[in-house]
Coordinates of C-alpha atoms and ligand atoms in Angstrom, one line a residue:
M1 CA 150.7 93.0 167.1
K2 CA 147.7 93.2 164.9
I3 CA 149.8 92.6 161.8
H4 CA 151.4 89.6 163.6
I5 CA 148.0 88.0 164.2
C6 CA 146.9 88.6 160.6
F7 CA 150.2 87.2 159.4
F8 CA 149.8 84.2 161.6
F9 CA 146.3 83.6 160.2
E10 CA 147.6 83.8 156.6
Q11 CA 150.3 81.2 157.4
A12 CA 148.2 78.9 159.5
S13 CA 147.8 75.6 157.7
N14 CA 145.0 74.5 159.9
C15 CA 143.0 77.8 160.2
N16 CA 140.6 76.9 163.0
L17 CA 137.7 78.9 164.3
K18 CA 139.7 80.5 167.1
Y19 CA 142.0 82.3 164.6
F20 CA 139.1 83.1 162.4
Q21 CA 137.4 84.8 165.3
L22 CA 140.6 86.7 166.1
W23 CA 140.6 87.8 162.5
L24 CA 137.1 89.2 162.9
L25 CA 138.0 91.0 166.1
V26 CA 141.1 92.4 164.4
L27 CA 139.0 93.6 161.6
V28 CA 136.6 95.3 164.0
S29 CA 139.4 97.0 165.9
T30 CA 141.3 98.2 162.8
G31 CA 138.0 99.6 161.7
M32 CA 138.7 102.4 164.2
G33 CA 142.5 102.4 163.9
T34 CA 145.0 103.7 161.5
F35 CA 145.2 100.5 159.5
S36 CA 141.9 101.0 157.9
S37 CA 140.2 103.7 156.1
S38 CA 136.5 104.0 156.7
E39 CA 134.6 105.2 153.6
S40 CA 132.4 107.6 155.6
A41 CA 132.0 108.6 159.2
A42 CA 128.2 108.4 159.1
P43 CA 126.7 105.0 158.2
I44 CA 125.0 104.6 154.9
Q45 CA 121.2 104.3 155.6
I46 CA 119.2 101.6 153.9
H47 CA 115.6 100.6 154.3
G48 CA 113.7 97.4 153.9
E49 CA 110.3 96.1 154.6
I50 CA 109.4 93.1 156.8
G51 CA 109.2 90.1 154.5
G52 CA 111.1 91.9 151.8
N53 CA 114.7 92.0 150.7
V54 CA 117.6 94.5 150.6
T55 CA 121.0 94.8 149.0
F56 CA 123.9 96.2 151.0
P57 CA 126.0 98.6 148.9
C58 CA 129.5 97.5 149.8
S59 CA 131.1 99.6 147.1
V60 CA 134.2 97.6 145.9
D61 CA 136.9 98.9 143.6
N62 CA 136.6 96.4 140.8
Q63 CA 140.0 97.5 139.4
R64 CA 141.7 95.8 142.3
T65 CA 141.8 92.1 143.4
V66 CA 139.7 91.5 146.5
R67 CA 141.6 89.3 149.0
L68 CA 138.9 89.3 151.6
F69 CA 135.3 90.4 151.8
Y70 CA 133.6 90.0 155.2
F71 CA 130.2 91.3 155.9
Q72 CA 129.6 91.5 159.7
R73 CA 127.3 92.8 162.3
G74 CA 129.7 94.0 164.9
S75 CA 131.8 91.0 165.6
T76 CA 129.2 88.6 164.3
F77 CA 130.0 87.1 160.8
V78 CA 127.1 87.4 158.5
N79 CA 128.5 86.4 155.1
G80 CA 131.6 86.8 152.9
Y81 CA 134.7 85.1 151.6
H82 CA 138.4 84.9 151.5
A83 CA 139.7 84.8 147.9
F84 CA 142.6 82.4 148.6
K85 CA 141.4 80.4 151.6
D86 CA 138.4 78.3 152.6
M87 CA 136.3 79.7 155.4
P88 CA 136.5 77.7 158.7
H89 CA 133.9 74.9 158.6
D90 CA 132.2 76.3 161.7
T91 CA 131.5 79.6 160.1
K92 CA 127.9 79.5 158.9
P93 CA 126.7 82.4 156.9
W94 CA 123.2 83.7 157.7
E95 CA 120.9 81.6 155.6
N96 CA 118.8 84.6 154.5
T97 CA 121.9 86.2 152.9
E98 CA 123.9 85.8 149.7
V99 CA 127.1 87.3 148.5
N100 CA 127.5 87.7 144.7
R101 CA 131.2 87.6 144.2
S102 CA 131.2 89.2 140.8
E103 CA 129.3 92.3 142.0
N104 CA 130.5 92.1 145.6
M105 CA 127.0 92.9 146.9
V106 CA 125.3 91.4 149.9
H107 CA 121.6 90.5 149.4
M108 CA 119.4 89.8 152.5
Y109 CA 116.0 88.2 152.1
R110 CA 113.0 87.5 154.3
L111 CA 113.6 90.5 156.5
N112 CA 112.2 90.7 159.9
T113 CA 112.4 93.1 162.8
S114 CA 115.6 91.6 164.3
H115 CA 117.6 92.3 161.2
S116 CA 117.5 96.1 161.9
G117 CA 120.9 97.4 163.0
D118 CA 124.4 98.4 162.0
Y119 CA 126.4 96.3 159.6
Q120 CA 130.0 96.6 158.2
C121 CA 131.6 95.5 155.0
H122 CA 135.3 94.8 155.6
I123 CA 137.2 94.7 152.3
Q124 CA 140.9 93.9 151.9
Y125 CA 142.6 94.1 148.5
S126 CA 145.5 91.8 147.6
D127 CA 147.9 94.7 147.1
T128 CA 147.7 96.0 150.7
K129 CA 147.1 94.9 154.3
N130 CA 144.8 97.8 154.9
T131 CA 141.1 97.1 155.5
V132 CA 138.4 99.3 154.1
T133 CA 135.3 99.3 156.3
I134 CA 131.9 100.6 155.1
D135 CA 129.3 101.1 157.7
I136 CA 125.7 100.5 156.7
R137 CA 122.6 100.9 158.9
L138 CA 119.6 98.8 158.0
S139 CA 116.2 99.9 159.3
V140 CA 113.4 97.4 158.8
T141 CA 109.8 98.7 158.9
A142 CA 106.3 97.5 158.3
N143 CA 103.4 99.7 157.3
Y144 CA 100.6 100.1 159.8
S145 CA 97.1 99.4 158.6
K146 CA 94.9 102.4 157.9
P147 CA 93.4 103.3 161.4
T148 CA 89.8 102.3 162.0
V149 CA 87.6 104.7 164.0
I150 CA 85.0 103.6 166.4
T151 CA 82.7 106.2 168.1
S152 CA 80.4 105.6 171.0
C153 CA 78.5 108.4 172.8
E154 CA 77.3 108.3 176.4
D155 CA 75.4 110.5 178.8
G156 CA 72.6 111.1 176.3
G157 CA 75.2 112.2 173.7
L158 CA 76.9 114.8 176.0
S159 CA 80.3 113.1 175.6
C160 CA 81.7 110.7 173.0
L161 CA 84.5 108.2 173.1
V162 CA 86.5 107.7 170.0
T163 CA 89.0 104.8 169.6
C164 CA 91.4 104.7 166.7
A165 CA 93.2 101.4 166.1
S166 CA 95.8 100.1 163.6
H167 CA 97.7 96.9 163.4
G168 CA 100.8 95.1 162.1
G169 CA 103.3 98.0 162.1
Y170 CA 106.9 98.4 162.9
P171 CA 108.6 100.2 164.7
Q172 CA 106.5 101.1 167.7
T173 CA 104.5 104.3 166.8
K174 CA 101.9 106.2 168.8
M175 CA 98.4 106.7 167.5
K176 CA 97.7 110.5 167.4
F177 CA 94.5 112.4 167.1
D178 CA 94.4 115.4 164.7
V179 CA 91.8 117.7 166.2
N180 CA 91.7 121.1 164.5
V181 CA 90.3 123.3 167.4
N182 CA 91.5 126.4 169.0
R183 CA 94.3 125.6 171.5
N184 CA 92.7 127.7 174.3
S185 CA 89.4 125.8 174.3
S186 CA 90.9 122.4 173.3
S187 CA 91.4 121.1 176.8
R188 CA 87.7 121.6 177.5
M189 CA 86.6 120.0 174.3
W190 CA 88.6 116.8 174.2
R191 CA 91.4 114.8 175.9
V192 CA 93.3 111.6 175.2
L193 CA 92.4 108.9 177.7
N194 CA 95.0 106.3 176.8
N195 CA 97.4 105.0 174.2
S196 CA 98.6 101.5 173.7
E197 CA 101.2 99.8 171.5
V198 CA 101.1 96.0 171.9
P199 CA 103.8 93.9 170.3
D200 CA 102.9 90.6 168.7
P201 CA 105.1 88.0 170.5
A202 CA 105.8 86.1 167.3
N203 CA 106.8 88.7 164.8
K204 CA 107.4 91.7 167.1
M205 CA 105.0 93.9 165.0
F206 CA 102.8 96.4 166.9
N207 CA 99.1 97.1 167.2
S208 CA 98.7 100.7 168.1
S209 CA 95.5 102.3 169.4
S210 CA 94.3 105.3 171.4
T211 CA 91.0 106.4 172.9
A212 CA 90.0 110.1 173.3
Q213 CA 86.9 111.6 175.0
F214 CA 85.1 114.5 173.3
N215 CA 82.8 117.1 175.0
C216 CA 79.7 117.5 173.0
S217 CA 78.5 120.7 174.8
N218 CA 80.0 122.8 172.0
G219 CA 78.2 120.9 169.2
E220 CA 79.6 118.9 166.3
L221 CA 83.3 118.6 165.7
K222 CA 84.1 118.0 162.0
F223 CA 87.1 116.9 159.9
L224 CA 88.9 115.0 162.7
S225 CA 91.4 112.2 161.9
C226 CA 93.8 109.8 163.5
S227 CA 97.3 109.0 162.3
V228 CA 100.0 106.5 163.1
G229 CA 103.2 107.8 161.5
E230 CA 102.4 108.7 157.9
I231 CA 99.2 106.5 157.8
I232 CA 96.1 108.6 158.2
S233 CA 92.5 107.5 158.9
D234 CA 89.4 108.7 157.0
T235 CA 88.1 112.0 158.4
F236 CA 85.3 111.7 160.8
S237 CA 83.1 113.9 163.0
V238 CA 81.8 113.5 166.6
C239 CA 78.8 114.9 168.5
N240 CA 76.6 115.0 165.4
H241 CA 73.3 113.1 166.0
V242 CA 73.7 111.0 162.9
H243 CA 76.9 109.6 164.4
N244 CA 75.3 109.1 167.8
T245 CA 72.8 106.7 166.2
V246 CA 75.3 104.6 164.4
T247 CA 75.0 101.6 166.7
P248 CA 71.8 99.8 165.8
Y249 CA 69.2 99.0 168.4
S250 CA 70.7 101.5 170.9
P251 CA 68.1 103.3 173.1
Y252 CA 68.6 106.5 171.0
V253 CA 67.6 104.6 167.9
I254 CA 64.5 103.2 169.5
V255 CA 63.5 106.6 170.9
A256 CA 64.2 108.3 167.5
V257 CA 62.1 105.7 165.7
V258 CA 59.2 106.0 168.2
V259 CA 59.3 109.8 167.9
C260 CA 59.4 109.6 164.1
L261 CA 56.4 107.3 164.1
M262 CA 54.4 109.5 166.5
V263 CA 55.2 112.6 164.4
G264 CA 54.2 110.7 161.3
V265 CA 50.9 109.6 162.9
L266 CA 50.2 113.2 164.0
I267 CA 50.8 114.5 160.5
V268 CA 48.5 111.9 158.9
M269 CA 45.8 112.7 161.5
G270 CA 46.3 116.4 160.9
V271 CA 45.9 116.1 157.2
W272 CA 42.9 113.8 157.6
L273 CA 41.1 116.1 160.1
R274 CA 41.8 119.2 157.9
H275 CA 40.5 117.3 154.9
K276 CA 37.4 116.4 156.8
Y277 CA 36.9 119.9 158.2
K278 CA 37.2 121.4 154.7
K279 CA 34.7 118.9 153.4
R280 CA 32.2 119.8 156.1
Q281 CA 32.9 123.5 155.5
T282 CA 32.0 123.1 151.8
G283 CA 28.8 121.3 152.9
A284 CA 26.0 123.3 154.6
V285 CA 26.9 125.1 157.8
E286 CA 23.3 124.6 158.6
G287 CA 23.6 120.8 158.6
R288 CA 26.2 120.9 161.4
V289 CA 24.1 123.2 163.5
N290 CA 21.1 120.8 162.9
T291 CA 23.1 117.7 164.1
C292 CA 24.1 119.5 167.2
T293 CA 20.5 120.5 167.9
E294 CA 19.5 116.8 167.2
E295 CA 22.0 115.6 169.8
V296 CA 20.8 118.1 172.4
T297 CA 17.2 117.1 171.7
F298 CA 18.2 113.4 172.2
L299 CA 20.0 114.2 175.5
N300 CA 17.0 116.2 176.7
E301 CA 14.7 113.2 175.9
L302 CA 17.1 110.8 177.8
T303 CA 17.1 113.0 180.9
R304 CA 13.4 113.4 180.7
K305 CA 13.0 109.6 180.6
E306 CA 15.3 109.1 183.5
T307 CA 13.7 111.7 185.7
S308 CA 10.1 110.5 185.0
Ligands
LIG401 C1 113.4 91.7 146.1 O1 112.3 92.6 146.4 C2 111.9 93.2 145.2 C3 110.8 94.2 145.6 O2 110.9 94.5 146.9 C4 111.4 92.2 144.2 O3 111.0 92.9 143.0 C5 112.5 91.2 143.9 O4 112.0 90.3 143.0 C6 113.0 90.6 145.1 N1 114.2 89.8 144.8 C7 114.3 88.6 145.2 C8 115.5 87.8 144.8 O5 113.5 88.1 146.0
LIG402 C1 125.7 88.1 140.3 O1 125.3 89.3 139.7 C2 125.4 89.3 138.3 C3 125.0 90.7 137.9 O2 123.9 91.2 138.5 C4 124.5 88.2 137.8 O3 124.6 88.2 136.3 C5 124.9 86.8 138.3 O4 124.0 85.9 137.9 C6 124.9 86.9 139.8 N1 125.4 85.7 140.4 C7 124.9 85.0 141.3 C8 125.5 83.7 141.8 O5 123.8 85.3 141.8
LIG403 C1 104.5 100.9 152.6 O1 104.4 102.3 152.5 C2 105.2 102.8 151.5 C3 105.1 104.4 151.5 O2 103.8 104.7 151.5 C4 104.9 102.2 150.1 O3 105.8 102.8 149.2 C5 105.0 100.7 150.2 O4 104.7 100.2 149.0 C6 104.2 100.2 151.3 N1 104.5 98.8 151.5 C7 103.5 97.8 151.5 C8 104.0 96.4 151.7 O5 102.3 98.1 151.3
LIG404 C1 94.5 132.2 173.7 O1 94.6 132.8 175.0 C2 95.6 133.8 175.0 C3 95.7 134.3 176.5 O2 95.1 133.4 177.4 C4 95.3 134.9 174.1 O3 96.4 135.9 174.1 C5 95.2 134.4 172.7 O4 94.8 135.4 171.8 C6 94.1 133.3 172.6 N1 94.2 132.7 171.3 C7 93.0 132.5 170.6 C8 93.2 131.9 169.2 O5 91.9 132.7 171.1
LIG405 C1 82.4 120.9 178.2 O1 82.3 122.1 177.5 C2 81.5 123.1 178.3 C3 81.4 124.3 177.4 O2 82.6 124.7 176.9 C4 82.2 123.3 179.6 O3 81.4 124.3 180.4 C5 82.3 122.0 180.4 O4 83.0 122.2 181.6 C6 83.0 121.0 179.6 N1 83.0 119.7 180.2 C7 84.2 119.0 180.5 C8 84.0 117.7 181.2 O5 85.2 119.5 180.2
LIG406 C1 91.2 103.1 176.9 O1 90.1 103.7 177.6 C2 88.9 103.2 177.2 C3 87.8 104.0 177.9 O2 88.1 104.2 179.3 C4 88.8 101.7 177.5 O3 87.5 101.2 177.1 C5 89.9 101.0 176.8 O4 89.9 99.6 177.2 C6 91.2 101.6 177.2 N1 92.3 100.9 176.4 C7 93.4 100.5 177.0 C8 94.3 99.9 176.0 O5 93.7 100.7 178.1
LIG407 C1 96.6 92.9 166.5 O1 95.5 93.2 165.8 C2 95.1 92.1 164.9 C3 94.0 92.6 164.1 O2 93.0 93.3 164.8 C4 94.7 90.9 165.8 O3 94.3 89.8 165.0 C5 95.9 90.5 166.7 O4 95.5 89.5 167.6 C6 96.4 91.7 167.5 N1 97.6 91.3 168.1 C7 97.9 91.6 169.4 C8 99.2 91.2 170.0 O5 97.0 92.2 170.1
LIG408 C1 114.2 86.7 162.0 O1 114.8 85.8 161.1 C2 115.8 85.0 161.6 C3 116.3 84.1 160.5 O2 116.6 84.9 159.4 C4 115.3 84.2 162.8 O3 116.4 83.5 163.4 C5 114.8 85.2 163.9 O4 114.2 84.4 164.9 C6 113.7 86.0 163.3 N1 113.3 87.0 164.3 C7 112.0 87.4 164.4 C8 111.7 88.4 165.5 O5 111.1 86.9 163.7

């Protein structure tokens, strides 16, 4: 039956799209049948980046004459040729693909997320009706940006919220916190509040972020980081007072500045008083006693005047 359809296609003088589609379906079905030999059971894995290009390795025996080379995604025709026939006019190859007949390779350009998937090269040589099928799995990815870390501390610095965020990646990947603390005490020290992976409606790339809360009762936590897949943030620390004052003009900053100023004034006054005290000490101790006596005498005179 299958051979009959193929034969019919070969003979058809006006090969229209209907028969062409039949052809594709036959090719797909023979891919699993005895007529065809699949090069390998597991698909060949290839990888491309969004906006980049890939070459599908449809290994072809260059010693033999290729009658037919169809590159498909399931039953969807992507690109290819028939050596002895024109393709039906309705068959449009994907415009971001190109088949180089001399090397029998398929190039795909301007990759985007929707190009990820399983593809097949169907190859038929002129000396046989058997079809060789090569399965190739394309995964398209985009690198997430290096996560940014934003820390904000509340309750007078008793607990801190840390948000890590990264954008423009594919596929969807969770933001993770790498907190190197003892498992037993970790639940008391920190917890993840939320995670979000938001796809961009236009290009389907994801923004990934997560917020965690840290308990500052146990002091500073150092050498923390966030990661989205392989991309890791700079290390950071929480619950250290330097970090708590990162936001300018926060109440903590103002209090700290005022306290610093007061301490400064006190130090200056202390130094001045000490200097003065020393100066007086070097002068006659008598003199000081005299001034005191003078004041007392003056007071006595005042009270005498008031009472009289
Ligand atoms: C395909 O991408 C590679 C790097 O990813 C680049 O060097 C090459 O020029 C690209 N080829 C074409 C035809 O765009
Ligand atoms: C096909 O590939 C060969 C070898 O890489 C190259 O020389 C030739 O220009 C390519 N042809 C087309 C049409 O791209
Ligand atoms: C994406 O990350 C990989 C692995 O780190 C790197 O080889 C590649 O150049 C990066 N691509 C871009 C577009 O930065
Ligand atoms: C964690 O707690 C378990 C029992 O609750 C204990 O056996 C283990 O030694 C503790 N680990 C550390 C690192 O303290
Ligand atoms: C914060 O840590 C302290 C000391 O380990 C603990 O007593 C307290 O319950 C923790 N607070 C929270 C909200 O987990
Ligand atoms: C995650 O939780 C923080 C703190 O409650 C909040 O500010 C932020 O909006 C939340 N993010 C998402 C995506 O829900
Ligand atoms: C993703 O993040 C980028 C940079 O922060 C922003 O411009 C864009 O609007 C975000 N997209 C979505 C869907 O939230
Ligand atoms: C990917 O590119 C194809 C054209 O090559 C286009 O039809 C499709 O809409 C694009 N998909 C996305 C998600 O951008």
